[in-house]
């Protein structure tokens, strides 16, 4: 089948270049400067995103435009792209090739980076709102779950206060809770099996 060269030539050219070179090209510099008016902010953004891509091999397979778009969304929320901080992630998702009604390829198969908010990012945004009195999320170790009633939103935990011992215990699930300043409180517990099934289904 014929290929629409005008739509794929740029993508093919970008594949041949390292991301650090692509992001410093004129089109990407213009995209970033239009989104981030302050030059200092733009320079910091470029440095952080180049570092994130360099330390995450899977991102190096993604189309540069989707990496920049995902990172700009994180920047708009004032979150860091650093994987170590866990505020948000740029997750690679494979995209099948697209064809027009005549069978011509209008977009080659590729891997796109998608913005995914991390749980530390949720905590950061919640804290900034000033509406939360308490917020927490943590893994639950073997022997710590006494009872959980999802209907009444009640959970009983027995924390293992020996940190060295706790670090060796297998994780059986995950607990999260928040309490607003107005007194509203919500908690949830998911087993490790539930969490893994969710990850497989949506990632």
PDB file of C-alpha atoms in Angstrom, residues 1-181:
ATOM      1  CA  UNK A   1       0.000   0.000   0.000  1.00  0.00           C
ATOM      2  CA  UNK A   2       1.264   3.549  -0.743  1.00  0.00           C
ATOM      3  CA  UNK A   3       2.344   5.785   2.103  1.00  0.00           C
ATOM      4  CA  UNK A   4       1.420   9.434   2.559  1.00  0.00           C
ATOM      5  CA  UNK A   5       5.007  10.711   2.683  1.00  0.00           C
ATOM      6  CA  UNK A   6       4.093  14.237   3.767  1.00  0.00           C
ATOM      7  CA  UNK A   7       2.688  12.884   7.044  1.00  0.00           C
ATOM      8  CA  UNK A   8       5.346  10.339   7.934  1.00  0.00           C
ATOM      9  CA  UNK A   9       8.590  11.952   6.698  1.00  0.00           C
ATOM     10  CA  UNK A  10       9.028  14.125   9.799  1.00  0.00           C
ATOM     11  CA  UNK A  11       8.356  11.207  12.147  1.00  0.00           C
ATOM     12  CA  UNK A  12      10.844   9.034  10.280  1.00  0.00           C
ATOM     13  CA  UNK A  13      13.477  11.767  10.440  1.00  0.00           C
ATOM     14  CA  UNK A  14      12.981  12.224  14.185  1.00  0.00           C
ATOM     15  CA  UNK A  15      13.507   8.505  14.768  1.00  0.00           C
ATOM     16  CA  UNK A  16      17.060   8.870  13.503  1.00  0.00           C
ATOM     17  CA  UNK A  17      17.962  11.562  16.047  1.00  0.00           C
ATOM     18  CA  UNK A  18      18.489  11.394  19.826  1.00  0.00           C
ATOM     19  CA  UNK A  19      15.689  13.046  21.817  1.00  0.00           C
ATOM     20  CA  UNK A  20      18.058  15.701  23.199  1.00  0.00           C
ATOM     21  CA  UNK A  21      18.678  16.861  19.621  1.00  0.00           C
ATOM     22  CA  UNK A  22      15.029  16.689  18.537  1.00  0.00           C
ATOM     23  CA  UNK A  23      13.782  18.781  21.457  1.00  0.00           C
ATOM     24  CA  UNK A  24      16.305  21.495  20.637  1.00  0.00           C
ATOM     25  CA  UNK A  25      15.151  21.736  17.019  1.00  0.00           C
ATOM     26  CA  UNK A  26      13.270  24.844  15.864  1.00  0.00           C
ATOM     27  CA  UNK A  27       9.729  23.302  15.769  1.00  0.00           C
ATOM     28  CA  UNK A  28      10.001  21.944  19.304  1.00  0.00           C
ATOM     29  CA  UNK A  29      11.633  25.091  20.660  1.00  0.00           C
ATOM     30  CA  UNK A  30       8.721  27.067  19.207  1.00  0.00           C
ATOM     31  CA  UNK A  31       6.167  24.654  20.720  1.00  0.00           C
ATOM     32  CA  UNK A  32       7.773  24.925  24.156  1.00  0.00           C
ATOM     33  CA  UNK A  33       8.237  28.713  24.044  1.00  0.00           C
ATOM     34  CA  UNK A  34       4.575  29.165  23.052  1.00  0.00           C
ATOM     35  CA  UNK A  35       3.488  27.074  26.044  1.00  0.00           C
ATOM     36  CA  UNK A  36       6.047  28.403  28.517  1.00  0.00           C
ATOM     37  CA  UNK A  37       6.562  32.108  28.014  1.00  0.00           C
ATOM     38  CA  UNK A  38       9.371  32.454  30.570  1.00  0.00           C
ATOM     39  CA  UNK A  39      12.752  31.477  29.103  1.00  0.00           C
ATOM     40  CA  UNK A  40      14.094  30.288  32.438  1.00  0.00           C
ATOM     41  CA  UNK A  41      11.092  27.999  32.906  1.00  0.00           C
ATOM     42  CA  UNK A  42      11.488  26.690  29.352  1.00  0.00           C
ATOM     43  CA  UNK A  43      15.176  25.890  29.910  1.00  0.00           C
ATOM     44  CA  UNK A  44      14.414  24.085  33.170  1.00  0.00           C
ATOM     45  CA  UNK A  45      11.606  22.173  31.463  1.00  0.00           C
ATOM     46  CA  UNK A  46      13.885  21.034  28.625  1.00  0.00           C
ATOM     47  CA  UNK A  47      16.618  19.917  31.043  1.00  0.00           C
ATOM     48  CA  UNK A  48      14.186  17.941  33.192  1.00  0.00           C
ATOM     49  CA  UNK A  49      12.481  16.217  30.268  1.00  0.00           C
ATOM     50  CA  UNK A  50      15.794  15.306  28.585  1.00  0.00           C
ATOM     51  CA  UNK A  51      16.955  13.826  31.900  1.00  0.00           C
ATOM     52  CA  UNK A  52      13.704  11.856  32.314  1.00  0.00           C
ATOM     53  CA  UNK A  53      13.992  10.380  28.807  1.00  0.00           C
ATOM     54  CA  UNK A  54      17.675   9.565  29.272  1.00  0.00           C
ATOM     55  CA  UNK A  55      16.983   7.614  32.465  1.00  0.00           C
ATOM     56  CA  UNK A  56      13.896   5.809  31.117  1.00  0.00           C
ATOM     57  CA  UNK A  57      14.857   3.575  28.142  1.00  0.00           C
ATOM     58  CA  UNK A  58      11.237   2.787  27.204  1.00  0.00           C
ATOM     59  CA  UNK A  59      10.560   6.486  26.611  1.00  0.00           C
ATOM     60  CA  UNK A  60      13.311   6.576  24.010  1.00  0.00           C
ATOM     61  CA  UNK A  61      11.056   4.520  21.715  1.00  0.00           C
ATOM     62  CA  UNK A  62       8.229   7.080  21.891  1.00  0.00           C
ATOM     63  CA  UNK A  63       7.468   9.788  19.343  1.00  0.00           C
ATOM     64  CA  UNK A  64       9.067  13.020  20.621  1.00  0.00           C
ATOM     65  CA  UNK A  65       5.914  15.101  20.149  1.00  0.00           C
ATOM     66  CA  UNK A  66       3.931  12.904  22.550  1.00  0.00           C
ATOM     67  CA  UNK A  67       6.736  13.061  25.127  1.00  0.00           C
ATOM     68  CA  UNK A  68       6.730  16.862  25.024  1.00  0.00           C
ATOM     69  CA  UNK A  69       2.916  17.020  25.132  1.00  0.00           C
ATOM     70  CA  UNK A  70       2.768  14.702  28.164  1.00  0.00           C
ATOM     71  CA  UNK A  71       5.499  16.657  29.925  1.00  0.00           C
ATOM     72  CA  UNK A  72       3.781  19.992  29.201  1.00  0.00           C
ATOM     73  CA  UNK A  73       0.628  18.693  30.877  1.00  0.00           C
ATOM     74  CA  UNK A  74       2.706  17.840  33.934  1.00  0.00           C
ATOM     75  CA  UNK A  75       4.319  21.278  33.799  1.00  0.00           C
ATOM     76  CA  UNK A  76       0.888  22.926  33.671  1.00  0.00           C
ATOM     77  CA  UNK A  77       0.090  21.124  36.936  1.00  0.00           C
ATOM     78  CA  UNK A  78       3.496  22.190  38.347  1.00  0.00           C
ATOM     79  CA  UNK A  79       4.603  18.579  38.780  1.00  0.00           C
ATOM     80  CA  UNK A  80       8.051  17.123  38.149  1.00  0.00           C
ATOM     81  CA  UNK A  81       8.669  14.555  35.371  1.00  0.00           C
ATOM     82  CA  UNK A  82      11.421  12.907  37.449  1.00  0.00           C
ATOM     83  CA  UNK A  83      10.578   9.175  37.805  1.00  0.00           C
ATOM     84  CA  UNK A  84      12.250   9.233  41.231  1.00  0.00           C
ATOM     85  CA  UNK A  85       9.685  11.711  42.577  1.00  0.00           C
ATOM     86  CA  UNK A  86       6.717   9.708  41.260  1.00  0.00           C
ATOM     87  CA  UNK A  87       4.475  12.739  40.713  1.00  0.00           C
ATOM     88  CA  UNK A  88       3.587  11.763  37.162  1.00  0.00           C
ATOM     89  CA  UNK A  89       4.798   9.325  34.550  1.00  0.00           C
ATOM     90  CA  UNK A  90       5.084   9.370  30.786  1.00  0.00           C
ATOM     91  CA  UNK A  91       3.967   5.832  29.936  1.00  0.00           C
ATOM     92  CA  UNK A  92       4.637   4.314  26.478  1.00  0.00           C
ATOM     93  CA  UNK A  93       1.561   2.941  24.699  1.00  0.00           C
ATOM     94  CA  UNK A  94       1.758   1.284  21.298  1.00  0.00           C
ATOM     95  CA  UNK A  95      -0.348   2.827  18.520  1.00  0.00           C
ATOM     96  CA  UNK A  96      -1.367   0.793  15.464  1.00  0.00           C
ATOM     97  CA  UNK A  97      -0.874   2.222  11.991  1.00  0.00           C
ATOM     98  CA  UNK A  98      -3.766   4.219  10.545  1.00  0.00           C
ATOM     99  CA  UNK A  99      -4.968   4.124   6.943  1.00  0.00           C
ATOM    100  CA  UNK A 100      -7.389   6.243   4.952  1.00  0.00           C
ATOM    101  CA  UNK A 101     -10.374   4.786   3.088  1.00  0.00           C
ATOM    102  CA  UNK A 102      -8.155   3.995   0.099  1.00  0.00           C
ATOM    103  CA  UNK A 103      -5.763   1.949   2.200  1.00  0.00           C
ATOM    104  CA  UNK A 104      -2.982   4.527   2.222  1.00  0.00           C
ATOM    105  CA  UNK A 105      -0.954   4.726   5.430  1.00  0.00           C
ATOM    106  CA  UNK A 106      -1.589   8.114   7.029  1.00  0.00           C
ATOM    107  CA  UNK A 107       0.139   7.294  10.298  1.00  0.00           C
ATOM    108  CA  UNK A 108       2.730   4.610  10.843  1.00  0.00           C
ATOM    109  CA  UNK A 109       2.652   2.283  13.830  1.00  0.00           C
ATOM    110  CA  UNK A 110       4.416   4.022  16.685  1.00  0.00           C
ATOM    111  CA  UNK A 111       4.776   4.249  20.436  1.00  0.00           C
ATOM    112  CA  UNK A 112       3.266   7.302  22.132  1.00  0.00           C
ATOM    113  CA  UNK A 113       4.017   8.691  25.555  1.00  0.00           C
ATOM    114  CA  UNK A 114       0.881   9.197  27.662  1.00  0.00           C
ATOM    115  CA  UNK A 115       0.599  11.362  30.779  1.00  0.00           C
ATOM    116  CA  UNK A 116      -0.297   9.302  33.865  1.00  0.00           C
ATOM    117  CA  UNK A 117      -0.633  11.002  37.238  1.00  0.00           C
ATOM    118  CA  UNK A 118       1.257   9.187  40.011  1.00  0.00           C
ATOM    119  CA  UNK A 119      -0.151   8.809  43.516  1.00  0.00           C
ATOM    120  CA  UNK A 120       2.399  11.308  44.842  1.00  0.00           C
ATOM    121  CA  UNK A 121       1.088  13.723  42.231  1.00  0.00           C
ATOM    122  CA  UNK A 122      -2.443  13.217  43.543  1.00  0.00           C
ATOM    123  CA  UNK A 123      -1.176  13.944  47.056  1.00  0.00           C
ATOM    124  CA  UNK A 124       0.640  17.056  45.837  1.00  0.00           C
ATOM    125  CA  UNK A 125      -2.465  18.433  44.115  1.00  0.00           C
ATOM    126  CA  UNK A 126      -4.687  17.560  47.068  1.00  0.00           C
ATOM    127  CA  UNK A 127      -2.335  19.272  49.519  1.00  0.00           C
ATOM    128  CA  UNK A 128      -2.252  22.436  47.421  1.00  0.00           C
ATOM    129  CA  UNK A 129      -6.038  22.673  47.493  1.00  0.00           C
ATOM    130  CA  UNK A 130      -6.021  23.311  51.246  1.00  0.00           C
ATOM    131  CA  UNK A 131      -9.144  21.143  51.618  1.00  0.00           C
ATOM    132  CA  UNK A 132      -7.474  18.094  53.127  1.00  0.00           C
ATOM    133  CA  UNK A 133      -6.828  17.533  56.828  1.00  0.00           C
ATOM    134  CA  UNK A 134      -5.136  14.170  56.304  1.00  0.00           C
ATOM    135  CA  UNK A 135      -4.187  12.029  53.324  1.00  0.00           C
ATOM    136  CA  UNK A 136      -2.216   8.803  53.205  1.00  0.00           C
ATOM    137  CA  UNK A 137      -1.477   5.738  51.072  1.00  0.00           C
ATOM    138  CA  UNK A 138       0.660   2.764  51.999  1.00  0.00           C
ATOM    139  CA  UNK A 139       1.266  -0.956  51.328  1.00  0.00           C
ATOM    140  CA  UNK A 140      -0.180  -3.419  53.841  1.00  0.00           C
ATOM    141  CA  UNK A 141       2.080  -6.253  54.943  1.00  0.00           C
ATOM    142  CA  UNK A 142       1.229  -9.828  55.850  1.00  0.00           C
ATOM    143  CA  UNK A 143      -0.420 -10.000  59.275  1.00  0.00           C
ATOM    144  CA  UNK A 144      -1.421  -6.313  59.392  1.00  0.00           C
ATOM    145  CA  UNK A 145      -4.960  -6.575  57.992  1.00  0.00           C
ATOM    146  CA  UNK A 146      -7.372  -7.528  60.766  1.00  0.00           C
ATOM    147  CA  UNK A 147     -10.690  -6.711  59.065  1.00  0.00           C
ATOM    148  CA  UNK A 148     -12.074  -4.675  56.175  1.00  0.00           C
ATOM    149  CA  UNK A 149     -15.752  -3.903  55.587  1.00  0.00           C
ATOM    150  CA  UNK A 150     -16.163  -2.060  52.248  1.00  0.00           C
ATOM    151  CA  UNK A 151     -19.889  -1.508  52.849  1.00  0.00           C
ATOM    152  CA  UNK A 152     -19.329   0.517  56.004  1.00  0.00           C
ATOM    153  CA  UNK A 153     -15.949   1.878  54.836  1.00  0.00           C
ATOM    154  CA  UNK A 154     -14.275   0.504  57.962  1.00  0.00           C
ATOM    155  CA  UNK A 155     -10.847  -1.086  58.189  1.00  0.00           C
ATOM    156  CA  UNK A 156      -8.913  -2.450  61.167  1.00  0.00           C
ATOM    157  CA  UNK A 157      -5.140  -2.658  60.841  1.00  0.00           C
ATOM    158  CA  UNK A 158      -2.414  -3.801  63.186  1.00  0.00           C
ATOM    159  CA  UNK A 159       0.767  -2.029  62.124  1.00  0.00           C
ATOM    160  CA  UNK A 160       4.092  -3.871  62.417  1.00  0.00           C
ATOM    161  CA  UNK A 161       6.182  -1.291  64.263  1.00  0.00           C
ATOM    162  CA  UNK A 162       9.472  -3.140  63.756  1.00  0.00           C
ATOM    163  CA  UNK A 163      10.573  -1.475  60.511  1.00  0.00           C
ATOM    164  CA  UNK A 164      13.329  -3.993  59.767  1.00  0.00           C
ATOM    165  CA  UNK A 165      10.897  -6.887  60.171  1.00  0.00           C
ATOM    166  CA  UNK A 166       8.191  -5.072  58.214  1.00  0.00           C
ATOM    167  CA  UNK A 167      10.524  -4.585  55.252  1.00  0.00           C
ATOM    168  CA  UNK A 168      10.949  -8.366  54.962  1.00  0.00           C
ATOM    169  CA  UNK A 169       7.235  -9.186  55.079  1.00  0.00           C
ATOM    170  CA  UNK A 170       5.337  -9.788  51.800  1.00  0.00           C
ATOM    171  CA  UNK A 171       2.889  -7.092  50.683  1.00  0.00           C
ATOM    172  CA  UNK A 172      -0.704  -8.380  50.629  1.00  0.00           C
ATOM    173  CA  UNK A 173      -2.533  -5.191  49.612  1.00  0.00           C
ATOM    174  CA  UNK A 174      -2.707  -1.415  49.577  1.00  0.00           C
ATOM    175  CA  UNK A 175      -4.557   1.080  51.756  1.00  0.00           C
ATOM    176  CA  UNK A 176      -5.452   4.709  51.025  1.00  0.00           C
ATOM    177  CA  UNK A 177      -7.437   7.269  52.984  1.00  0.00           C
ATOM    178  CA  UNK A 178      -8.211  10.962  53.193  1.00  0.00           C
ATOM    179  CA  UNK A 179     -10.063  13.259  55.549  1.00  0.00           C
ATOM    180  CA  UNK A 180     -11.298  16.700  54.544  1.00  0.00           C
ATOM    181  CA  UNK A 181     -11.295  19.756  56.786  1.00  0.00           C
TER     182      UNK A 181
END
